[in-house]
PDB file of C-alpha atoms and ligand atoms in Angstrom:
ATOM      1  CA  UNK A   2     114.173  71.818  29.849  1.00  0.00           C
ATOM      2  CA  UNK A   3     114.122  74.075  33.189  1.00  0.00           C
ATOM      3  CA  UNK A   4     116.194  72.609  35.761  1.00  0.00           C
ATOM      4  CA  UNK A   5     113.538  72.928  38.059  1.00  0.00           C
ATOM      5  CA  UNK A   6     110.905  70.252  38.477  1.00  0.00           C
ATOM      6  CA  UNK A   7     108.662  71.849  41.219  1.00  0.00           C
ATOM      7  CA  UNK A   8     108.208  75.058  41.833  1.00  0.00           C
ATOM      8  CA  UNK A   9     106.504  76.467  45.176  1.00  0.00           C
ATOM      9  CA  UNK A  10     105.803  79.795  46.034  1.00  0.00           C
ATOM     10  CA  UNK A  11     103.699  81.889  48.814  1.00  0.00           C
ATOM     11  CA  UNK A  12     101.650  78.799  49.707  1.00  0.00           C
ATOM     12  CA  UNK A  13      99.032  79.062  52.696  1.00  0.00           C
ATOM     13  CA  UNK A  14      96.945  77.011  53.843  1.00  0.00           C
ATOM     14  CA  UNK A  15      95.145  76.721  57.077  1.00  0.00           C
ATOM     15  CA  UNK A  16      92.509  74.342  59.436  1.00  0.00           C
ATOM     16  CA  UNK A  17      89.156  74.794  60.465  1.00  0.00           C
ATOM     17  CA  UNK A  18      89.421  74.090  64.121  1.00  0.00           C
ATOM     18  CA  UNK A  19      86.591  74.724  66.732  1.00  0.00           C
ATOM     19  CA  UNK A  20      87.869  77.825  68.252  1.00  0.00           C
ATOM     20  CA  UNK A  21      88.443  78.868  64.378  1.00  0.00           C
ATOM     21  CA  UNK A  22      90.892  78.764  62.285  1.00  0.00           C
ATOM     22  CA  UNK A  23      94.433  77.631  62.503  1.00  0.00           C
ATOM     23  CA  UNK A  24      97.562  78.459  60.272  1.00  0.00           C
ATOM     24  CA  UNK A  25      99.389  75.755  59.107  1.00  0.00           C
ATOM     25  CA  UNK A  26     101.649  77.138  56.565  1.00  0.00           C
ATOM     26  CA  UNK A  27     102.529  80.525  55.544  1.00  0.00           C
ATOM     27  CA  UNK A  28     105.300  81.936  53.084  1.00  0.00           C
ATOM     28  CA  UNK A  29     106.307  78.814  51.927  1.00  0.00           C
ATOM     29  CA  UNK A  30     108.510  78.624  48.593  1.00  0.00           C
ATOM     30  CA  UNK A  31     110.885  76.199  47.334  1.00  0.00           C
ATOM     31  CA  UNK A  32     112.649  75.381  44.073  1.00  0.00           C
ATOM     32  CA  UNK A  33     112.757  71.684  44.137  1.00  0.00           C
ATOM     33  CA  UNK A  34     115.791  70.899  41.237  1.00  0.00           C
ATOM     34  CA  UNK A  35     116.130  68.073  38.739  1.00  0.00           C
ATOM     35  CA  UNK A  36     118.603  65.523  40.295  1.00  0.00           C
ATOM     36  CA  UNK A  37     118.501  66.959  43.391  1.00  0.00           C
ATOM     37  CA  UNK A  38     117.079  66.655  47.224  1.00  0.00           C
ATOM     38  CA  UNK A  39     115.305  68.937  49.086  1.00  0.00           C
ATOM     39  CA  UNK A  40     115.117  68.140  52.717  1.00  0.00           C
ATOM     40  CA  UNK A  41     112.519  69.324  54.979  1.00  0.00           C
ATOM     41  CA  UNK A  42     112.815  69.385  58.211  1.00  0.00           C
ATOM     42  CA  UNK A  43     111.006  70.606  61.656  1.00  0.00           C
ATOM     43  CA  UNK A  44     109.531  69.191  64.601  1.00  0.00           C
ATOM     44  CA  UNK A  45     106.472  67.316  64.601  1.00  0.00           C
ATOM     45  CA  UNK A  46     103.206  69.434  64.445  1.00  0.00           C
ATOM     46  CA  UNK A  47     105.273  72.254  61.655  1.00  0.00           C
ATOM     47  CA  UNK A  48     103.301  71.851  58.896  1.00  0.00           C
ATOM     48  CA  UNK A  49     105.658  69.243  56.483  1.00  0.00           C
ATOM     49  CA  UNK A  50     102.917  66.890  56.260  1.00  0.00           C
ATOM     50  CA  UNK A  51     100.540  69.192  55.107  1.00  0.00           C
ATOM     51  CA  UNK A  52     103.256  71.130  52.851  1.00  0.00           C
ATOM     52  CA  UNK A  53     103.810  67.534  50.783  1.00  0.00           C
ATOM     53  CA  UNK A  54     100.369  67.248  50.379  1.00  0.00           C
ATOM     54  CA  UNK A  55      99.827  70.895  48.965  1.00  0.00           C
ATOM     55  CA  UNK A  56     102.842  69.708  46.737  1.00  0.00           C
ATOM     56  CA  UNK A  57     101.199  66.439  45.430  1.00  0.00           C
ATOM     57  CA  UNK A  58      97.709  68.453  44.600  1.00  0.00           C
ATOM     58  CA  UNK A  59      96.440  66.549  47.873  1.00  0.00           C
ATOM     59  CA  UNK A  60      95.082  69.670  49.399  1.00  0.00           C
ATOM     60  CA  UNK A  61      94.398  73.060  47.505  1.00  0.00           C
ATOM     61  CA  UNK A  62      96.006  76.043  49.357  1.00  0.00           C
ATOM     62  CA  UNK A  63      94.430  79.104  49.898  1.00  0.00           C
ATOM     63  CA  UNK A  64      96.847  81.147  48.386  1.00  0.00           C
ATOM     64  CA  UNK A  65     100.370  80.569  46.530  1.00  0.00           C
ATOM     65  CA  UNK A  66     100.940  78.375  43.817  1.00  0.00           C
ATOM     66  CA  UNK A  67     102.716  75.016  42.820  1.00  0.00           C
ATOM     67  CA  UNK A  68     104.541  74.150  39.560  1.00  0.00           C
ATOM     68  CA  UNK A  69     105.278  70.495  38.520  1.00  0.00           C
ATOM     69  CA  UNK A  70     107.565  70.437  35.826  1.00  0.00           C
ATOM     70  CA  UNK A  71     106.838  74.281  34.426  1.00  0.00           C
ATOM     71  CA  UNK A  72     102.674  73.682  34.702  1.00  0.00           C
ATOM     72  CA  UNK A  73     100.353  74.729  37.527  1.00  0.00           C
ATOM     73  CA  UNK A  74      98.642  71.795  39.623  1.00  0.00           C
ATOM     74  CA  UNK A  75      95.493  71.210  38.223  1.00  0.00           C
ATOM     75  CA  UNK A  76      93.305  69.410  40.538  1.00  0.00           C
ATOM     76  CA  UNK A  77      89.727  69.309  38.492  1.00  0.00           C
ATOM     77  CA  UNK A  78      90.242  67.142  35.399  1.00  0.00           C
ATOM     78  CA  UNK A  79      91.109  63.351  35.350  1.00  0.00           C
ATOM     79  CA  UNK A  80      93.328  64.195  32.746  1.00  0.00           C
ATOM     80  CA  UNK A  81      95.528  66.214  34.772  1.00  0.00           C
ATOM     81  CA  UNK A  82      95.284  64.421  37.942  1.00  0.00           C
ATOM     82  CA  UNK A  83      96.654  61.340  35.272  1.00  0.00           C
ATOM     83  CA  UNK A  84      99.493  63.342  33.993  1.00  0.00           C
ATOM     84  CA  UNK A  85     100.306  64.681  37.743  1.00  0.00           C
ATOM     85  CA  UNK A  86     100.569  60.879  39.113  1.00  0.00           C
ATOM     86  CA  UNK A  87     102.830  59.715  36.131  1.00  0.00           C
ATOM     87  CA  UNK A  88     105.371  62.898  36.883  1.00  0.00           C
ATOM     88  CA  UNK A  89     105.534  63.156  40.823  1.00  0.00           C
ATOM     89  CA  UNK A  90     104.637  60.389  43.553  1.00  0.00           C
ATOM     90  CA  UNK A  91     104.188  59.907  47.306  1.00  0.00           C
ATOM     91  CA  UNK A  92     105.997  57.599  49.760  1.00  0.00           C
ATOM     92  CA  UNK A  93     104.280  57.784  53.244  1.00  0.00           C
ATOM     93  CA  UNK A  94     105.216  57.395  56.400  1.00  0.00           C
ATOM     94  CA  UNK A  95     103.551  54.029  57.663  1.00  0.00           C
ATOM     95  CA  UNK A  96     104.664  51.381  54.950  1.00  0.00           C
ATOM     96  CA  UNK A  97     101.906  48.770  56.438  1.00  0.00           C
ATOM     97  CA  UNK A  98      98.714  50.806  56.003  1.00  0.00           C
ATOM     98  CA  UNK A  99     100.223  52.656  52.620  1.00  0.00           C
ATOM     99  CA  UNK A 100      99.670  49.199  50.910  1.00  0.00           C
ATOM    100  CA  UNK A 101      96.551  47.187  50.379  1.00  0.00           C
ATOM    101  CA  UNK A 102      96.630  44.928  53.127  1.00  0.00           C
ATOM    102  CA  UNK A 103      94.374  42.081  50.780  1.00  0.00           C
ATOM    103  CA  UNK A 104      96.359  42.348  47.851  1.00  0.00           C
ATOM    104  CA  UNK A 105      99.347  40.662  47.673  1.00  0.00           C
ATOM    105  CA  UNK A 106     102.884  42.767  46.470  1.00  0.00           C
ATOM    106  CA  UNK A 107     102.678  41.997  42.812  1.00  0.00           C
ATOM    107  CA  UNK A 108      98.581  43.145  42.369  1.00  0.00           C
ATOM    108  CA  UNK A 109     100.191  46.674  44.460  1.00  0.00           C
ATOM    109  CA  UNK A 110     102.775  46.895  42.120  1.00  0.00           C
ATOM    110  CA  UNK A 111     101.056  46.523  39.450  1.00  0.00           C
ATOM    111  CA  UNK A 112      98.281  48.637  40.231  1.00  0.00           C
ATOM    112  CA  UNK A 113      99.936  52.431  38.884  1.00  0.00           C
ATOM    113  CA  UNK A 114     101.305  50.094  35.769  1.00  0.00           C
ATOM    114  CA  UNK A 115      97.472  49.157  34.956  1.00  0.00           C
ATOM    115  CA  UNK A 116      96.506  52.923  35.861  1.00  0.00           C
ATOM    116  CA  UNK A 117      98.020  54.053  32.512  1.00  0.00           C
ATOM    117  CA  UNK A 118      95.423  55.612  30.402  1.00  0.00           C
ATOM    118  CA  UNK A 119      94.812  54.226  26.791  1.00  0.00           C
ATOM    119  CA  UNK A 120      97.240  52.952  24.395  1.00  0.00           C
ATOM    120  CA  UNK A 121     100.209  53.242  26.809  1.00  0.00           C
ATOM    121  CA  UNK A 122      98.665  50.719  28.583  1.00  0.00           C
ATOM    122  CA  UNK A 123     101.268  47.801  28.698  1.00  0.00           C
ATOM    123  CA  UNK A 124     100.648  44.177  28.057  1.00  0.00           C
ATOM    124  CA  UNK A 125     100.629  41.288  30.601  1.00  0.00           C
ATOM    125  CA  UNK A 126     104.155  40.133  29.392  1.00  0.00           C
ATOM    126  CA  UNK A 127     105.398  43.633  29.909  1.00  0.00           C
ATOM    127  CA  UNK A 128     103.934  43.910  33.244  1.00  0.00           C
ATOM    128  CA  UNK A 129     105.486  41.282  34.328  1.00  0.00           C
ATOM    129  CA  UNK A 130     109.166  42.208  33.322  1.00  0.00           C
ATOM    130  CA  UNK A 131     108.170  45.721  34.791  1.00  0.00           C
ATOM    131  CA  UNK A 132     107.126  44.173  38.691  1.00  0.00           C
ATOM    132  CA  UNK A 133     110.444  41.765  38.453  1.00  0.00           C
ATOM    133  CA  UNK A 134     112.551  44.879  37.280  1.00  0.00           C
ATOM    134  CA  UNK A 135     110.978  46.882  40.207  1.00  0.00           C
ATOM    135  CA  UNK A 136     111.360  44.237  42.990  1.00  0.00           C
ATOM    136  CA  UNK A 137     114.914  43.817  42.503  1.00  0.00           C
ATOM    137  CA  UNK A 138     115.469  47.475  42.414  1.00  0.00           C
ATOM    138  CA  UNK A 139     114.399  47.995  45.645  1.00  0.00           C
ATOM    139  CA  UNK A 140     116.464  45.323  46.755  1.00  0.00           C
ATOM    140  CA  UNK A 141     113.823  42.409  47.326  1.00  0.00           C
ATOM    141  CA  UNK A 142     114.209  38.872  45.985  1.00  0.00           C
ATOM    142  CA  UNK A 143     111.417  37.991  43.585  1.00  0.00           C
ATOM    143  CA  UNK A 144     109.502  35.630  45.784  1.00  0.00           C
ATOM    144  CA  UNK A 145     107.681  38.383  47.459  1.00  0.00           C
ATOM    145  CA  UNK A 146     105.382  38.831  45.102  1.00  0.00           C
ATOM    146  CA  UNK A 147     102.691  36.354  45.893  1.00  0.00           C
ATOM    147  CA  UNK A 148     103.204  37.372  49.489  1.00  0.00           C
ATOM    148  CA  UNK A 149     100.983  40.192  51.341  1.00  0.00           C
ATOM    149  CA  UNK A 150     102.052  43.357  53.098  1.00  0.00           C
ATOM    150  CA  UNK A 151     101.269  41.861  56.878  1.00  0.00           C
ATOM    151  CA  UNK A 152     103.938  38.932  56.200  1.00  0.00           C
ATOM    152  CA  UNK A 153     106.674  41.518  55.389  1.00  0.00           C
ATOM    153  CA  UNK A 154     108.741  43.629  57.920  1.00  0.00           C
ATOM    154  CA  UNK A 155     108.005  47.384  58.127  1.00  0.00           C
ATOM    155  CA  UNK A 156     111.624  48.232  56.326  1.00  0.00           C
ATOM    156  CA  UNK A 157     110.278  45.498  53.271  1.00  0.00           C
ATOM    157  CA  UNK A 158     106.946  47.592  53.158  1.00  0.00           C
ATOM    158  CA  UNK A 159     108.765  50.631  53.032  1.00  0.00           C
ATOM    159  CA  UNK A 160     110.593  49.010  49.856  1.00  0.00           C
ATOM    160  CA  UNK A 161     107.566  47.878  48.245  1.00  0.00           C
ATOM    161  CA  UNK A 162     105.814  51.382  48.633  1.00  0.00           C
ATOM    162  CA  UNK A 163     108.759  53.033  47.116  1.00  0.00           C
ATOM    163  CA  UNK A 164     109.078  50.485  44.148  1.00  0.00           C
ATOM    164  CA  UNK A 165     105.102  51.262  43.673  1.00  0.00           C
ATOM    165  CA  UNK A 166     105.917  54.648  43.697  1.00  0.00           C
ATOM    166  CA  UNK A 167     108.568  54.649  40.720  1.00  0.00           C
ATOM    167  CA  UNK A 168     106.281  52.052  38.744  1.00  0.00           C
ATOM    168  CA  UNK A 169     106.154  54.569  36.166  1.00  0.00           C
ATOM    169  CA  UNK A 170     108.880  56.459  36.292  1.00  0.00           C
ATOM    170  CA  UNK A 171     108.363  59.701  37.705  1.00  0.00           C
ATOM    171  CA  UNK A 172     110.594  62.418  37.617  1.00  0.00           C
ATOM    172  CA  UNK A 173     109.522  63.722  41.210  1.00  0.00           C
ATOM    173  CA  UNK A 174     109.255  61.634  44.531  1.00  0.00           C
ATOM    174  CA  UNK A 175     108.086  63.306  48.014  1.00  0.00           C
ATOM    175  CA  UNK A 176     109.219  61.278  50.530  1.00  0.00           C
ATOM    176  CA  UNK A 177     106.956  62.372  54.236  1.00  0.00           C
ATOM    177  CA  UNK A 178     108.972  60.858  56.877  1.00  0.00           C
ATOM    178  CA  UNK A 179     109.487  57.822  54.951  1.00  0.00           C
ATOM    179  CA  UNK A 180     111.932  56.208  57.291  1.00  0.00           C
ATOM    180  CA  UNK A 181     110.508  57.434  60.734  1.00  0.00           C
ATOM    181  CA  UNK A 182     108.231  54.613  61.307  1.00  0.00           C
ATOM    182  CA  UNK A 183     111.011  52.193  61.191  1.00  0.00           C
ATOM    183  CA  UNK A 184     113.625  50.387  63.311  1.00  0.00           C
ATOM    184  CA  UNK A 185     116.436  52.433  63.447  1.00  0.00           C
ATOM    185  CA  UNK A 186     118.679  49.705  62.419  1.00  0.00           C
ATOM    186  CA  UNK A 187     116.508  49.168  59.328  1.00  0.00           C
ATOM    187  CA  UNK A 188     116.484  53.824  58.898  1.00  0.00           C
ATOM    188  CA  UNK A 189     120.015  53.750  57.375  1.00  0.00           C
ATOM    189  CA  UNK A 190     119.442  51.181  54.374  1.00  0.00           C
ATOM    190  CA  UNK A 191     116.243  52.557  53.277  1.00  0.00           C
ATOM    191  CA  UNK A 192     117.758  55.782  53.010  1.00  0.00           C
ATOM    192  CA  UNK A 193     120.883  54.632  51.169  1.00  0.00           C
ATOM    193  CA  UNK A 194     118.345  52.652  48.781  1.00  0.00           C
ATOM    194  CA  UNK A 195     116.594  56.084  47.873  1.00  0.00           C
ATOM    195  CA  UNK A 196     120.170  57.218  47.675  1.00  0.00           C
ATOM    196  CA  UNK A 197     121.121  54.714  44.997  1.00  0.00           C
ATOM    197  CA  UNK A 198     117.820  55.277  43.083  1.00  0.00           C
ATOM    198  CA  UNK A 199     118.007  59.126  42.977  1.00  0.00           C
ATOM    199  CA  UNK A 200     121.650  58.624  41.611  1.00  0.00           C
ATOM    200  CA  UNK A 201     120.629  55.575  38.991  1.00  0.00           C
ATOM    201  CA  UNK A 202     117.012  57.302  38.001  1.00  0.00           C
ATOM    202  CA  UNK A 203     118.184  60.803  37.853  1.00  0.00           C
ATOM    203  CA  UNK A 204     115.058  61.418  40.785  1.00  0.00           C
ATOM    204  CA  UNK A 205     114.570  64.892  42.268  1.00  0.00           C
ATOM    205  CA  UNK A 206     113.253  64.357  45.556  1.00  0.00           C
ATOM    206  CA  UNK A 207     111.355  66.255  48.494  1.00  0.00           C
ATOM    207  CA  UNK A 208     112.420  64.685  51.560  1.00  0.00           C
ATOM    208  CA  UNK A 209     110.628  65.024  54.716  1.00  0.00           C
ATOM    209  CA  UNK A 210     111.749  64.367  58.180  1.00  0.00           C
ATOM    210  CA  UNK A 211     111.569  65.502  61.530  1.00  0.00           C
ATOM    211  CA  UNK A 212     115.570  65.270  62.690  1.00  0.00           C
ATOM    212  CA  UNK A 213     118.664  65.980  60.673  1.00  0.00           C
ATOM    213  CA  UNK A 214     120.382  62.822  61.085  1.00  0.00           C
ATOM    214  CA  UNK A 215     118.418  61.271  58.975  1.00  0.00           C
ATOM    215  CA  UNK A 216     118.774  63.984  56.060  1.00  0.00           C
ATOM    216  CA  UNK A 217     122.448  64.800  56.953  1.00  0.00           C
ATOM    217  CA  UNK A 218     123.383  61.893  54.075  1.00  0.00           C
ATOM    218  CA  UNK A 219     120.909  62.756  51.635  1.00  0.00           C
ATOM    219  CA  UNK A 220     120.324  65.968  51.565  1.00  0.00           C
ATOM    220  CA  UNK A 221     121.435  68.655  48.967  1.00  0.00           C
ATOM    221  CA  UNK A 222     119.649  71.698  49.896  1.00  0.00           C
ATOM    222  CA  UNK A 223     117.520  72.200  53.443  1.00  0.00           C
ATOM    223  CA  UNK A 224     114.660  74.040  54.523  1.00  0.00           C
ATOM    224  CA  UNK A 225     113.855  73.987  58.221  1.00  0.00           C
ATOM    225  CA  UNK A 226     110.336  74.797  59.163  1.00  0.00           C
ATOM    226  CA  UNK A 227     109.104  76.170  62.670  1.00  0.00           C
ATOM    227  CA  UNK A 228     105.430  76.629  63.579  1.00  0.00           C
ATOM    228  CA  UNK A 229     104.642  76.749  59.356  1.00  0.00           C
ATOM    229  CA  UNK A 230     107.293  79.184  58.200  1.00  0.00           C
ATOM    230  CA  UNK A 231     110.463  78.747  56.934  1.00  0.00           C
ATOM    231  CA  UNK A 232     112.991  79.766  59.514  1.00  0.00           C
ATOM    232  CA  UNK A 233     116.143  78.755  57.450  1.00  0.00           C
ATOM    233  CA  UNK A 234     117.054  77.528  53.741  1.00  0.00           C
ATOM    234  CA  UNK A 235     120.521  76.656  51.995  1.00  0.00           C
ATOM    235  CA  UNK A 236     122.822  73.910  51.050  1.00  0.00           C
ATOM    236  CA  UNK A 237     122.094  71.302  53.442  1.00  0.00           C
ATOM    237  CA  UNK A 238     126.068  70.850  54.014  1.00  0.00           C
ATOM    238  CA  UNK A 239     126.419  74.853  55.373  1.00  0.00           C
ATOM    239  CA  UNK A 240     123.085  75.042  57.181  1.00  0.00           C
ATOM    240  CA  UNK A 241     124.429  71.681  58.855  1.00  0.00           C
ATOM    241  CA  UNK A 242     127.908  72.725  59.760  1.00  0.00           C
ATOM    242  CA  UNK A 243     126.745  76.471  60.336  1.00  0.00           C
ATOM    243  CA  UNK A 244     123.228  76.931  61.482  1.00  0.00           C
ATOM    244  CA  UNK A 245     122.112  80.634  61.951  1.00  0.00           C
ATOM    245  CA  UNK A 246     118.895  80.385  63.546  1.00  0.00           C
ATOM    246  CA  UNK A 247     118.207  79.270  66.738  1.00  0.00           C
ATOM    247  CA  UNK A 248     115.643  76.279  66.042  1.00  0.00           C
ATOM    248  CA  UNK A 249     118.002  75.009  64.063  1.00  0.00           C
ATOM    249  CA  UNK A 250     120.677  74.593  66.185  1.00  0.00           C
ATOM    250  CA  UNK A 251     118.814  73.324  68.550  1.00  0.00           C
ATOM    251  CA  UNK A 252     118.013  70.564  66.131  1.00  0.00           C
ATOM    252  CA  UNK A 253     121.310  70.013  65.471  1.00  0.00           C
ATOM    253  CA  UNK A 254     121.844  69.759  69.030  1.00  0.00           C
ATOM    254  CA  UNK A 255     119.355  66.321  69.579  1.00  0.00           C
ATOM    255  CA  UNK A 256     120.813  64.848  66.429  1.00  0.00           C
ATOM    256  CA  UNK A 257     119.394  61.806  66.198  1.00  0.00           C
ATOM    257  CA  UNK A 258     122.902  59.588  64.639  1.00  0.00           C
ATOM    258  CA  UNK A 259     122.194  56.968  62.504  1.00  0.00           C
ATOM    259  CA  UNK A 260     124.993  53.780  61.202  1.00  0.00           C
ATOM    260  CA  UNK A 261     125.100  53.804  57.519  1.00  0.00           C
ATOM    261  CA  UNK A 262     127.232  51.132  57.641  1.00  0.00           C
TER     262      UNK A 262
HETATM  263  N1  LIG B  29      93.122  68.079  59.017  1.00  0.00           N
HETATM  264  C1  LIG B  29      93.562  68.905  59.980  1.00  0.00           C
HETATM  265  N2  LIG B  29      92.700  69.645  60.718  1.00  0.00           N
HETATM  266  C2  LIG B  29      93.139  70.492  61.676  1.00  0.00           C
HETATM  267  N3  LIG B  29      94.435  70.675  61.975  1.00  0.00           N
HETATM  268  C3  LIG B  29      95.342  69.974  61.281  1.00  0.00           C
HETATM  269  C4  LIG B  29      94.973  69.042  60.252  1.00  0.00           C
HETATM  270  N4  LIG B  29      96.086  68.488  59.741  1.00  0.00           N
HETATM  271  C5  LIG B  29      97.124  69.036  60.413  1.00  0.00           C
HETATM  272  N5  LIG B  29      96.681  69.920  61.330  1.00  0.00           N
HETATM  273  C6  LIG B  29      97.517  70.738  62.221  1.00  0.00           C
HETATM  274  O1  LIG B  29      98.390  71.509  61.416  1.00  0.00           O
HETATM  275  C7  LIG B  29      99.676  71.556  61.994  1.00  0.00           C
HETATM  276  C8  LIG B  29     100.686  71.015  61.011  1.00  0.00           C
HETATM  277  O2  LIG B  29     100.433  69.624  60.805  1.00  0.00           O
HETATM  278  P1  LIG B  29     101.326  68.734  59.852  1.00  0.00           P
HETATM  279  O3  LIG B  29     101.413  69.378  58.534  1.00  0.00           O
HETATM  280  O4  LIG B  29     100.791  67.360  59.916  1.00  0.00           O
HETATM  281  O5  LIG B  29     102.746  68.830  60.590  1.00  0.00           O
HETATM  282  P2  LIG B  29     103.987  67.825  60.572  1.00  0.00           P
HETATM  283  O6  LIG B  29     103.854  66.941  59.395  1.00  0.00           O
HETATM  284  O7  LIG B  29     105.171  68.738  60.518  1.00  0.00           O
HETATM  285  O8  LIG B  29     103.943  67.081  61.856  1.00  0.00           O
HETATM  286  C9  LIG B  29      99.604  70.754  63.283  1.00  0.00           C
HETATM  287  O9  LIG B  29      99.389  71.650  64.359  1.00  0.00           O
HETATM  288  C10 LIG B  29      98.400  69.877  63.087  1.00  0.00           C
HETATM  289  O10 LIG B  29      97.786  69.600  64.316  1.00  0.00           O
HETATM  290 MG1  LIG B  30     103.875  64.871  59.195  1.00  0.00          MG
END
């Protein structure tokens, strides 16, 4: 099997704004490999949002192309849009409003189990095993389960969402800002939990973020986006001891540091 699990290349897309039409992303390619993260990261407004959601078949571009796992994003059939979800998930930036706010943590959670078309559909019993297995890999205790999203912190949400988001097992996670909306204190375990999970599940992950202290520890390769082009790409360790272009030295320069303990 290729080693890569997403494949990007020439994407484009832009807004329809009132004094016409605005380009969001241009150029953009990536190899996203298995095991591996991909950070992303540029200042607020340079198109990473709207780059993950090209990625997860969110938004069609207007030109370029995406690959998940050696096949094109497919966005028309229920069928595909099935296989897509089981192979490549989302974790968003605001944990609160990602989750149902009237269902409690084990209905969310079990929500993409009961999603399964057909005969892979598990039983009750197996469910069950499945949301216990989950809530202890995020590092939760058990008893959250009958609880709902507005009694948990923002940094327990975050946990829940990404739990939900490896319900079943996908090889692909992109991860838009997922720490950003938190207390910093709280920034540093989240991202050593998606750490320990990309290690343990063999996950390839797209990583999002808008400074590069919060990628410096997780990062394998980097891509640093200005204005919706990439302005520099490479192993995340060079780019972040060396940066060539300007923007990104400038990022280096308001470094955000974070206490992984
Ligand atoms: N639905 C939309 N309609 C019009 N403009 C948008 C829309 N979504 C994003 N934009 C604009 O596209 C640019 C890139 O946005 P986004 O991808 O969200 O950037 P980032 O995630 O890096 O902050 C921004 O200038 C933003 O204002
Ligand atoms: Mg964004």
């Amino acid at each position: 099997m290729s080693a890569v699990v997403l494949k990007v290349a020439d994407l484009r897309v832009s807004y329809r704004r009132s004094g016409g039409s605005f380009l969001a992303l241009e150029g953009v390619g990536f190899e996203l490999i298995r095991g591996q993260t991909l950070a992303v990261v540029g200042e607020s407004g340079s198109g990473k949002s709207t780059l993950a959601y090209a990625c997860a078949g969110l938004l069609t571009p207007e030109q370029g192309s995406v690959e998940l796992l050696g096949r094109p994003l497919a966005r028309q059939r229920a069928k595909d849009l099935r296989w897509q979800a089981q192979h490549l998930q989302m974790v968003f930036q605001d944990p609160v409003s990602s989750l149902n706010p009237r269902q409690t943590i084990a209905k969310s959670l079990a929500e993409p189990l009961l999603s399964v078309a057909g005969n892979a559909r598990p039983a009750a019993a197996e469910i069950s095993k499945r949301l216990a297995e989950l809530i202890a890999q995020v590092g939760l205790r058990q008893d959250i389960a009958n609880r709902y999203p507005h009694e948990l912190s923002g940094g327990q949400c975050q946990r829940v969402a990404i739990a939900r988001a490896l319900a079943n097992r996908p090889e692909v996670l992109i991860c838009d800002e997922p720490v950003s909306a938190l207390d910093i204190s709280v920034q540093a375990q989240v991202i050593n939990l998606l750490l320990e999970l990309q290690q343990k599940l063999a996950l390839s992950i797209l990583f999002i973020a808008h400074d590069l202290g919060v990628v410096r520890r997780i990062a394998d390769q980097l891509i640093v986006m200005h204005q919706g082009k990439i302005v520099e790409r490479g192993p995340a360790r060079q780019i972040l001891s060396e940066p060539q272009h300007p923007y990104t030295q400038n990022l280096l320069a308001s470094e955000a540091k974070l206490d992984f303990g």
